[in-house]
Amino acid sequence: MYRRMALAAAALLVCAGCGSDEAGNPPDYGKLPPPPPPVIPAQPAEFWSKVPQDPNQRTEVAQATRQVDVCALLPRDTLAKLGEVKSVTVGLDSCRAIIGSDTAGEGSTLTWHATLLSSQSTSGRGVTSQIGAASVRTVPDRDTGEPRACGATARFPSSAAFYLGLSTPGKNPCTVADELMPGMIERWLQSPKQGTSPDTAPTVLLGADPCTVRGKLAGAVPGDEQRLTQCLFDYRGEKITVSYEYRVPEYLAANSTEDKIDGRTVHRSVSVYDSSIPIYTAAVGPELPAESTAFGRRIPVVEVVAATDDVAKDVMAQALTLFPQR
């Protein structure tokens, strides 16, 4: 059930407006100043080398991972060594750089994101190496010949990890990955806080824990799985998924019906896998600058998936209190 709900939450690109003025018009998100990102003390390097022993420690690792500015792992001066940096764009926990050419297939593309991994596969194609405390798995896109693309994952004993995927025409992408990973690992160990990179766009969701709402729901039971931008838990006899992400503003009302929760606008849709599963989505902050994201404009949203409307609206009502209207 968790997996079905998580897939549903990831697949359906709908979201909702957040508040309105006295005339009933939606706010101009582009003119609203974003709030500052949350700030917690940076973790010392040895933190990432400790294996968590209980759920509380795993939660601590997840929250510390959210605070790492992933774009800071490959600053522009490092990227510039590969060629002219055309653009650096962001997701909630990811970064993407285009280098050398804006024409598809000609320039280099690098994408990297933070994640959590309980373990790391060592089977099949690929090579595993150790760089300091991190285990690094490098996997080319083909078994023989020069790879066209390559992926490298660095995992720390804490279960915090980051992934780098790249295509570098004219250069072996796995060789480039091998050259970049030591510096990325070193920067991760410095725990660069959100906002360290000038390319990171500040939003209300940056570094935020989607499980915070659970503390506002009496009787909520944590799930076993830790994720960075989703929280899975049991509440009122139902499996709940709360997701934080950036969505396309044009989809605010697509395939959904508008509703109100405590005066806030939300949109109700249903799972593409099971039409009996309701999905409630709400915009919770101002729009990101158009040039800051890979494929145009995005807006921060919260999404709640449950088995019934009553429970989903209950969870969403509490989630919205975490993001007061500005």
Short mmCIF file of N, CA and C in Angstrom, two decimals, residues 129-225:
data_model
loop_
_atom_site.label_atom_id
_atom_site.label_comp_id
_atom_site.label_asym_id
_atom_site.label_seq_id
_atom_site.Cartn_x
_atom_site.Cartn_y
_atom_site.Cartn_z
N SER A 129 34.56 1.21 -5.07
CA SER A 129 35.82 1.64 -4.48
C SER A 129 35.53 2.33 -3.17
N GLN A 130 36.59 2.60 -2.41
CA GLN A 130 36.44 3.28 -1.13
C GLN A 130 37.20 4.60 -1.19
N ILE A 131 36.51 5.68 -0.90
CA ILE A 131 37.14 6.99 -0.82
C ILE A 131 36.89 7.53 0.58
N GLY A 132 37.87 7.44 1.44
CA GLY A 132 37.68 7.82 2.82
C GLY A 132 36.61 6.97 3.46
N ALA A 133 35.63 7.60 4.07
CA ALA A 133 34.56 6.86 4.73
C ALA A 133 33.48 6.40 3.76
N ALA A 134 33.50 6.92 2.54
CA ALA A 134 32.42 6.64 1.59
C ALA A 134 32.73 5.46 0.69
N SER A 135 31.72 4.63 0.48
CA SER A 135 31.78 3.57 -0.51
C SER A 135 31.21 4.12 -1.81
N VAL A 136 31.96 4.01 -2.91
CA VAL A 136 31.56 4.60 -4.18
C VAL A 136 31.34 3.49 -5.21
N ARG A 137 30.16 3.49 -5.80
CA ARG A 137 29.82 2.54 -6.85
C ARG A 137 29.68 3.30 -8.15
N THR A 138 30.53 2.97 -9.15
CA THR A 138 30.53 3.63 -10.45
C THR A 138 30.03 2.65 -11.50
N VAL A 139 29.01 3.06 -12.25
CA VAL A 139 28.35 2.14 -13.18
C VAL A 139 28.25 2.79 -14.56
N PRO A 140 28.94 2.22 -15.59
CA PRO A 140 28.79 2.72 -16.96
C PRO A 140 27.47 2.25 -17.56
N ASP A 141 27.04 2.91 -18.63
CA ASP A 141 25.76 2.55 -19.23
C ASP A 141 25.84 1.37 -20.19
N ARG A 142 27.01 0.81 -20.39
CA ARG A 142 27.16 -0.36 -21.27
C ARG A 142 28.25 -1.27 -20.74
N ASP A 143 28.16 -2.54 -21.10
CA ASP A 143 29.11 -3.54 -20.60
C ASP A 143 30.48 -3.42 -21.26
N THR A 144 30.52 -3.09 -22.54
CA THR A 144 31.78 -3.00 -23.26
C THR A 144 31.84 -1.71 -24.06
N GLY A 145 33.05 -1.32 -24.41
CA GLY A 145 33.22 -0.11 -25.20
C GLY A 145 33.15 1.14 -24.35
N GLU A 146 33.36 2.27 -25.01
CA GLU A 146 33.34 3.56 -24.32
C GLU A 146 31.93 3.88 -23.85
N PRO A 147 31.74 4.15 -22.58
CA PRO A 147 30.38 4.47 -22.11
C PRO A 147 29.92 5.83 -22.63
N ARG A 148 28.61 5.95 -22.87
CA ARG A 148 28.04 7.22 -23.28
C ARG A 148 27.60 8.03 -22.06
N ALA A 149 27.29 7.31 -20.99
CA ALA A 149 26.86 7.94 -19.75
C ALA A 149 27.35 7.10 -18.60
N CYS A 150 27.37 7.70 -17.41
CA CYS A 150 27.88 6.98 -16.25
C CYS A 150 27.16 7.50 -15.01
N GLY A 151 27.02 6.63 -14.02
CA GLY A 151 26.44 7.02 -12.75
C GLY A 151 27.36 6.59 -11.62
N ALA A 152 27.50 7.44 -10.63
CA ALA A 152 28.34 7.13 -9.48
C ALA A 152 27.58 7.48 -8.21
N THR A 153 27.56 6.56 -7.26
CA THR A 153 26.87 6.77 -5.99
C THR A 153 27.87 6.67 -4.85
N ALA A 154 27.91 7.68 -4.01
CA ALA A 154 28.74 7.67 -2.80
C ALA A 154 27.83 7.47 -1.60
N ARG A 155 28.10 6.42 -0.83
CA ARG A 155 27.30 6.15 0.36
C ARG A 155 28.17 6.16 1.60
N PHE A 156 27.72 6.87 2.64
CA PHE A 156 28.43 6.93 3.90
C PHE A 156 27.84 5.90 4.86
N PRO A 157 28.60 5.47 5.87
CA PRO A 157 28.08 4.49 6.84
C PRO A 157 26.78 4.94 7.50
N SER A 158 26.56 6.25 7.59
CA SER A 158 25.34 6.78 8.21
C SER A 158 24.09 6.46 7.40
N SER A 159 24.25 6.05 6.14
CA SER A 159 23.21 5.79 5.15
C SER A 159 22.92 7.02 4.29
N ALA A 160 23.48 8.18 4.62
CA ALA A 160 23.41 9.33 3.73
C ALA A 160 24.19 9.03 2.46
N ALA A 161 23.70 9.51 1.34
CA ALA A 161 24.35 9.21 0.07
C ALA A 161 24.06 10.33 -0.93
N PHE A 162 24.84 10.36 -1.99
CA PHE A 162 24.52 11.22 -3.11
C PHE A 162 24.88 10.51 -4.40
N TYR A 163 24.15 10.87 -5.46
CA TYR A 163 24.32 10.24 -6.77
C TYR A 163 24.73 11.29 -7.78
N LEU A 164 25.66 10.93 -8.66
CA LEU A 164 26.08 11.79 -9.76
C LEU A 164 25.89 11.03 -11.06
N GLY A 165 25.09 11.58 -11.96
CA GLY A 165 24.93 11.01 -13.29
C GLY A 165 25.44 12.01 -14.31
N LEU A 166 26.15 11.52 -15.31
CA LEU A 166 26.72 12.45 -16.27
C LEU A 166 26.91 11.84 -17.65
N SER A 167 26.80 12.69 -18.65
CA SER A 167 27.19 12.36 -20.02
C SER A 167 28.13 13.46 -20.47
N THR A 168 29.28 13.07 -21.01
CA THR A 168 30.33 14.03 -21.36
C THR A 168 30.88 13.68 -22.74
N PRO A 169 30.21 14.09 -23.82
CA PRO A 169 30.69 13.77 -25.16
C PRO A 169 32.15 14.17 -25.35
N GLY A 170 32.92 13.24 -25.89
CA GLY A 170 34.35 13.49 -26.11
C GLY A 170 35.22 13.09 -24.94
N LYS A 171 34.59 12.76 -23.80
CA LYS A 171 35.33 12.32 -22.62
C LYS A 171 34.62 11.10 -22.04
N ASN A 172 35.40 10.19 -21.47
CA ASN A 172 34.80 9.03 -20.80
C ASN A 172 34.09 9.52 -19.54
N PRO A 173 32.76 9.40 -19.47
CA PRO A 173 32.04 9.96 -18.32
C PRO A 173 32.39 9.28 -17.00
N CYS A 174 32.78 8.01 -17.05
CA CYS A 174 33.17 7.34 -15.80
C CYS A 174 34.50 7.87 -15.30
N THR A 175 35.39 8.21 -16.23
CA THR A 175 36.66 8.82 -15.84
C THR A 175 36.42 10.18 -15.20
N VAL A 176 35.52 10.95 -15.79
CA VAL A 176 35.18 12.26 -15.23
C VAL A 176 34.56 12.10 -13.85
N ALA A 177 33.67 11.10 -13.70
CA ALA A 177 33.06 10.85 -12.39
C ALA A 177 34.12 10.51 -11.36
N ASP A 178 35.09 9.66 -11.75
CA ASP A 178 36.16 9.29 -10.82
C ASP A 178 36.97 10.51 -10.39
N GLU A 179 37.11 11.47 -11.28
CA GLU A 179 37.87 12.68 -10.95
C GLU A 179 37.08 13.61 -10.03
N LEU A 180 35.75 13.61 -10.17
CA LEU A 180 34.93 14.54 -9.40
C LEU A 180 34.55 14.02 -8.01
N MET A 181 34.42 12.71 -7.87
CA MET A 181 33.88 12.17 -6.62
C MET A 181 34.70 12.50 -5.37
N PRO A 182 36.03 12.43 -5.39
CA PRO A 182 36.76 12.76 -4.15
C PRO A 182 36.45 14.17 -3.64
N GLY A 183 36.39 15.15 -4.55
CA GLY A 183 36.08 16.51 -4.12
C GLY A 183 34.66 16.64 -3.61
N MET A 184 33.71 15.92 -4.25
CA MET A 184 32.32 15.97 -3.79
C MET A 184 32.19 15.37 -2.39
N ILE A 185 32.90 14.27 -2.15
CA ILE A 185 32.87 13.64 -0.83
C ILE A 185 33.47 14.57 0.22
N GLU A 186 34.58 15.20 -0.11
CA GLU A 186 35.21 16.13 0.83
C GLU A 186 34.28 17.28 1.17
N ARG A 187 33.58 17.80 0.17
CA ARG A 187 32.65 18.91 0.43
C ARG A 187 31.46 18.44 1.26
N TRP A 188 30.98 17.23 0.99
CA TRP A 188 29.86 16.71 1.79
C TRP A 188 30.24 16.64 3.27
N LEU A 189 31.45 16.19 3.54
CA LEU A 189 31.89 16.06 4.93
C LEU A 189 31.95 17.40 5.65
N GLN A 190 31.99 18.49 4.89
CA GLN A 190 31.96 19.82 5.49
C GLN A 190 30.53 20.28 5.80
N SER A 191 29.54 19.45 5.43
CA SER A 191 28.12 19.74 5.67
C SER A 191 27.74 21.16 5.26
N PRO A 192 27.95 21.53 3.98
CA PRO A 192 27.58 22.89 3.55
C PRO A 192 26.08 23.11 3.74
N LYS A 193 25.72 24.13 4.47
CA LYS A 193 24.31 24.36 4.79
C LYS A 193 23.56 24.85 3.56
N GLN A 194 22.23 24.66 3.58
CA GLN A 194 21.40 25.13 2.48
C GLN A 194 21.62 26.62 2.26
N GLY A 195 21.81 26.98 1.01
CA GLY A 195 22.08 28.36 0.67
C GLY A 195 23.56 28.65 0.46
N THR A 196 24.42 27.65 0.71
CA THR A 196 25.85 27.84 0.48
C THR A 196 26.13 28.14 -0.98
N SER A 197 25.50 27.39 -1.87
CA SER A 197 25.67 27.62 -3.30
C SER A 197 24.79 28.78 -3.74
N PRO A 198 25.34 29.72 -4.52
CA PRO A 198 24.51 30.81 -5.03
C PRO A 198 23.46 30.33 -6.03
N ASP A 199 23.60 29.10 -6.51
CA ASP A 199 22.62 28.55 -7.44
C ASP A 199 21.40 27.96 -6.74
N THR A 200 21.49 27.74 -5.44
CA THR A 200 20.37 27.16 -4.70
C THR A 200 19.31 28.22 -4.45
N ALA A 201 18.10 27.96 -4.94
CA ALA A 201 17.00 28.91 -4.77
C ALA A 201 16.32 28.69 -3.42
N PRO A 202 16.27 29.70 -2.55
CA PRO A 202 15.63 29.52 -1.25
C PRO A 202 14.12 29.37 -1.39
N THR A 203 13.56 28.35 -0.75
CA THR A 203 12.11 28.17 -0.73
C THR A 203 11.70 27.68 0.65
N VAL A 204 10.41 27.71 0.91
CA VAL A 204 9.87 27.27 2.19
C VAL A 204 10.12 25.79 2.44
N LEU A 205 10.36 25.00 1.38
CA LEU A 205 10.56 23.56 1.53
C LEU A 205 12.02 23.17 1.68
N LEU A 206 12.91 24.11 1.45
CA LEU A 206 14.33 23.77 1.45
C LEU A 206 14.79 23.30 2.83
N GLY A 207 15.24 22.08 2.94
CA GLY A 207 15.69 21.52 4.21
C GLY A 207 14.57 21.09 5.14
N ALA A 208 13.31 21.25 4.72
CA ALA A 208 12.18 20.94 5.59
C ALA A 208 11.93 19.43 5.67
N ASP A 209 11.47 18.99 6.84
CA ASP A 209 11.20 17.58 7.10
C ASP A 209 9.72 17.30 6.86
N PRO A 210 9.37 16.46 5.88
CA PRO A 210 7.95 16.17 5.64
C PRO A 210 7.28 15.41 6.76
N CYS A 211 8.07 14.87 7.70
CA CYS A 211 7.49 14.15 8.83
C CYS A 211 7.13 15.07 10.00
N THR A 212 7.43 16.36 9.89
CA THR A 212 7.11 17.28 10.98
C THR A 212 5.62 17.26 11.31
N VAL A 213 4.80 17.11 10.29
CA VAL A 213 3.34 17.11 10.51
C VAL A 213 2.90 15.97 11.40
N ARG A 214 3.66 14.91 11.43
CA ARG A 214 3.28 13.74 12.23
C ARG A 214 3.15 14.10 13.71
N GLY A 215 3.97 15.04 14.17
CA GLY A 215 3.92 15.46 15.56
C GLY A 215 2.65 16.21 15.92
N LYS A 216 1.89 16.65 14.91
CA LYS A 216 0.63 17.36 15.13
C LYS A 216 -0.57 16.42 15.06
N LEU A 217 -0.33 15.14 14.82
CA LEU A 217 -1.42 14.17 14.62
C LEU A 217 -1.38 13.13 15.74
N ALA A 218 -2.29 13.23 16.68
CA ALA A 218 -2.31 12.31 17.82
C ALA A 218 -2.51 10.87 17.33
N GLY A 219 -1.62 9.98 17.78
CA GLY A 219 -1.75 8.58 17.43
C GLY A 219 -1.04 8.18 16.14
N ALA A 220 -0.37 9.13 15.47
CA ALA A 220 0.35 8.80 14.24
C ALA A 220 1.53 7.88 14.56
N VAL A 221 1.71 6.85 13.73
CA VAL A 221 2.75 5.85 13.95
C VAL A 221 3.77 5.93 12.82
N PRO A 222 5.04 6.18 13.13
CA PRO A 222 6.06 6.29 12.07
C PRO A 222 6.18 5.02 11.24
N GLY A 223 6.48 5.17 9.96
CA GLY A 223 6.79 4.03 9.11
C GLY A 223 8.25 3.62 9.29
N ASP A 224 8.62 2.51 8.68
CA ASP A 224 9.98 2.00 8.83
C ASP A 224 10.97 2.68 7.88
N GLU A 225 10.46 3.24 6.79
CA GLU A 225 11.34 3.76 5.74
C GLU A 225 11.57 5.25 5.89
#
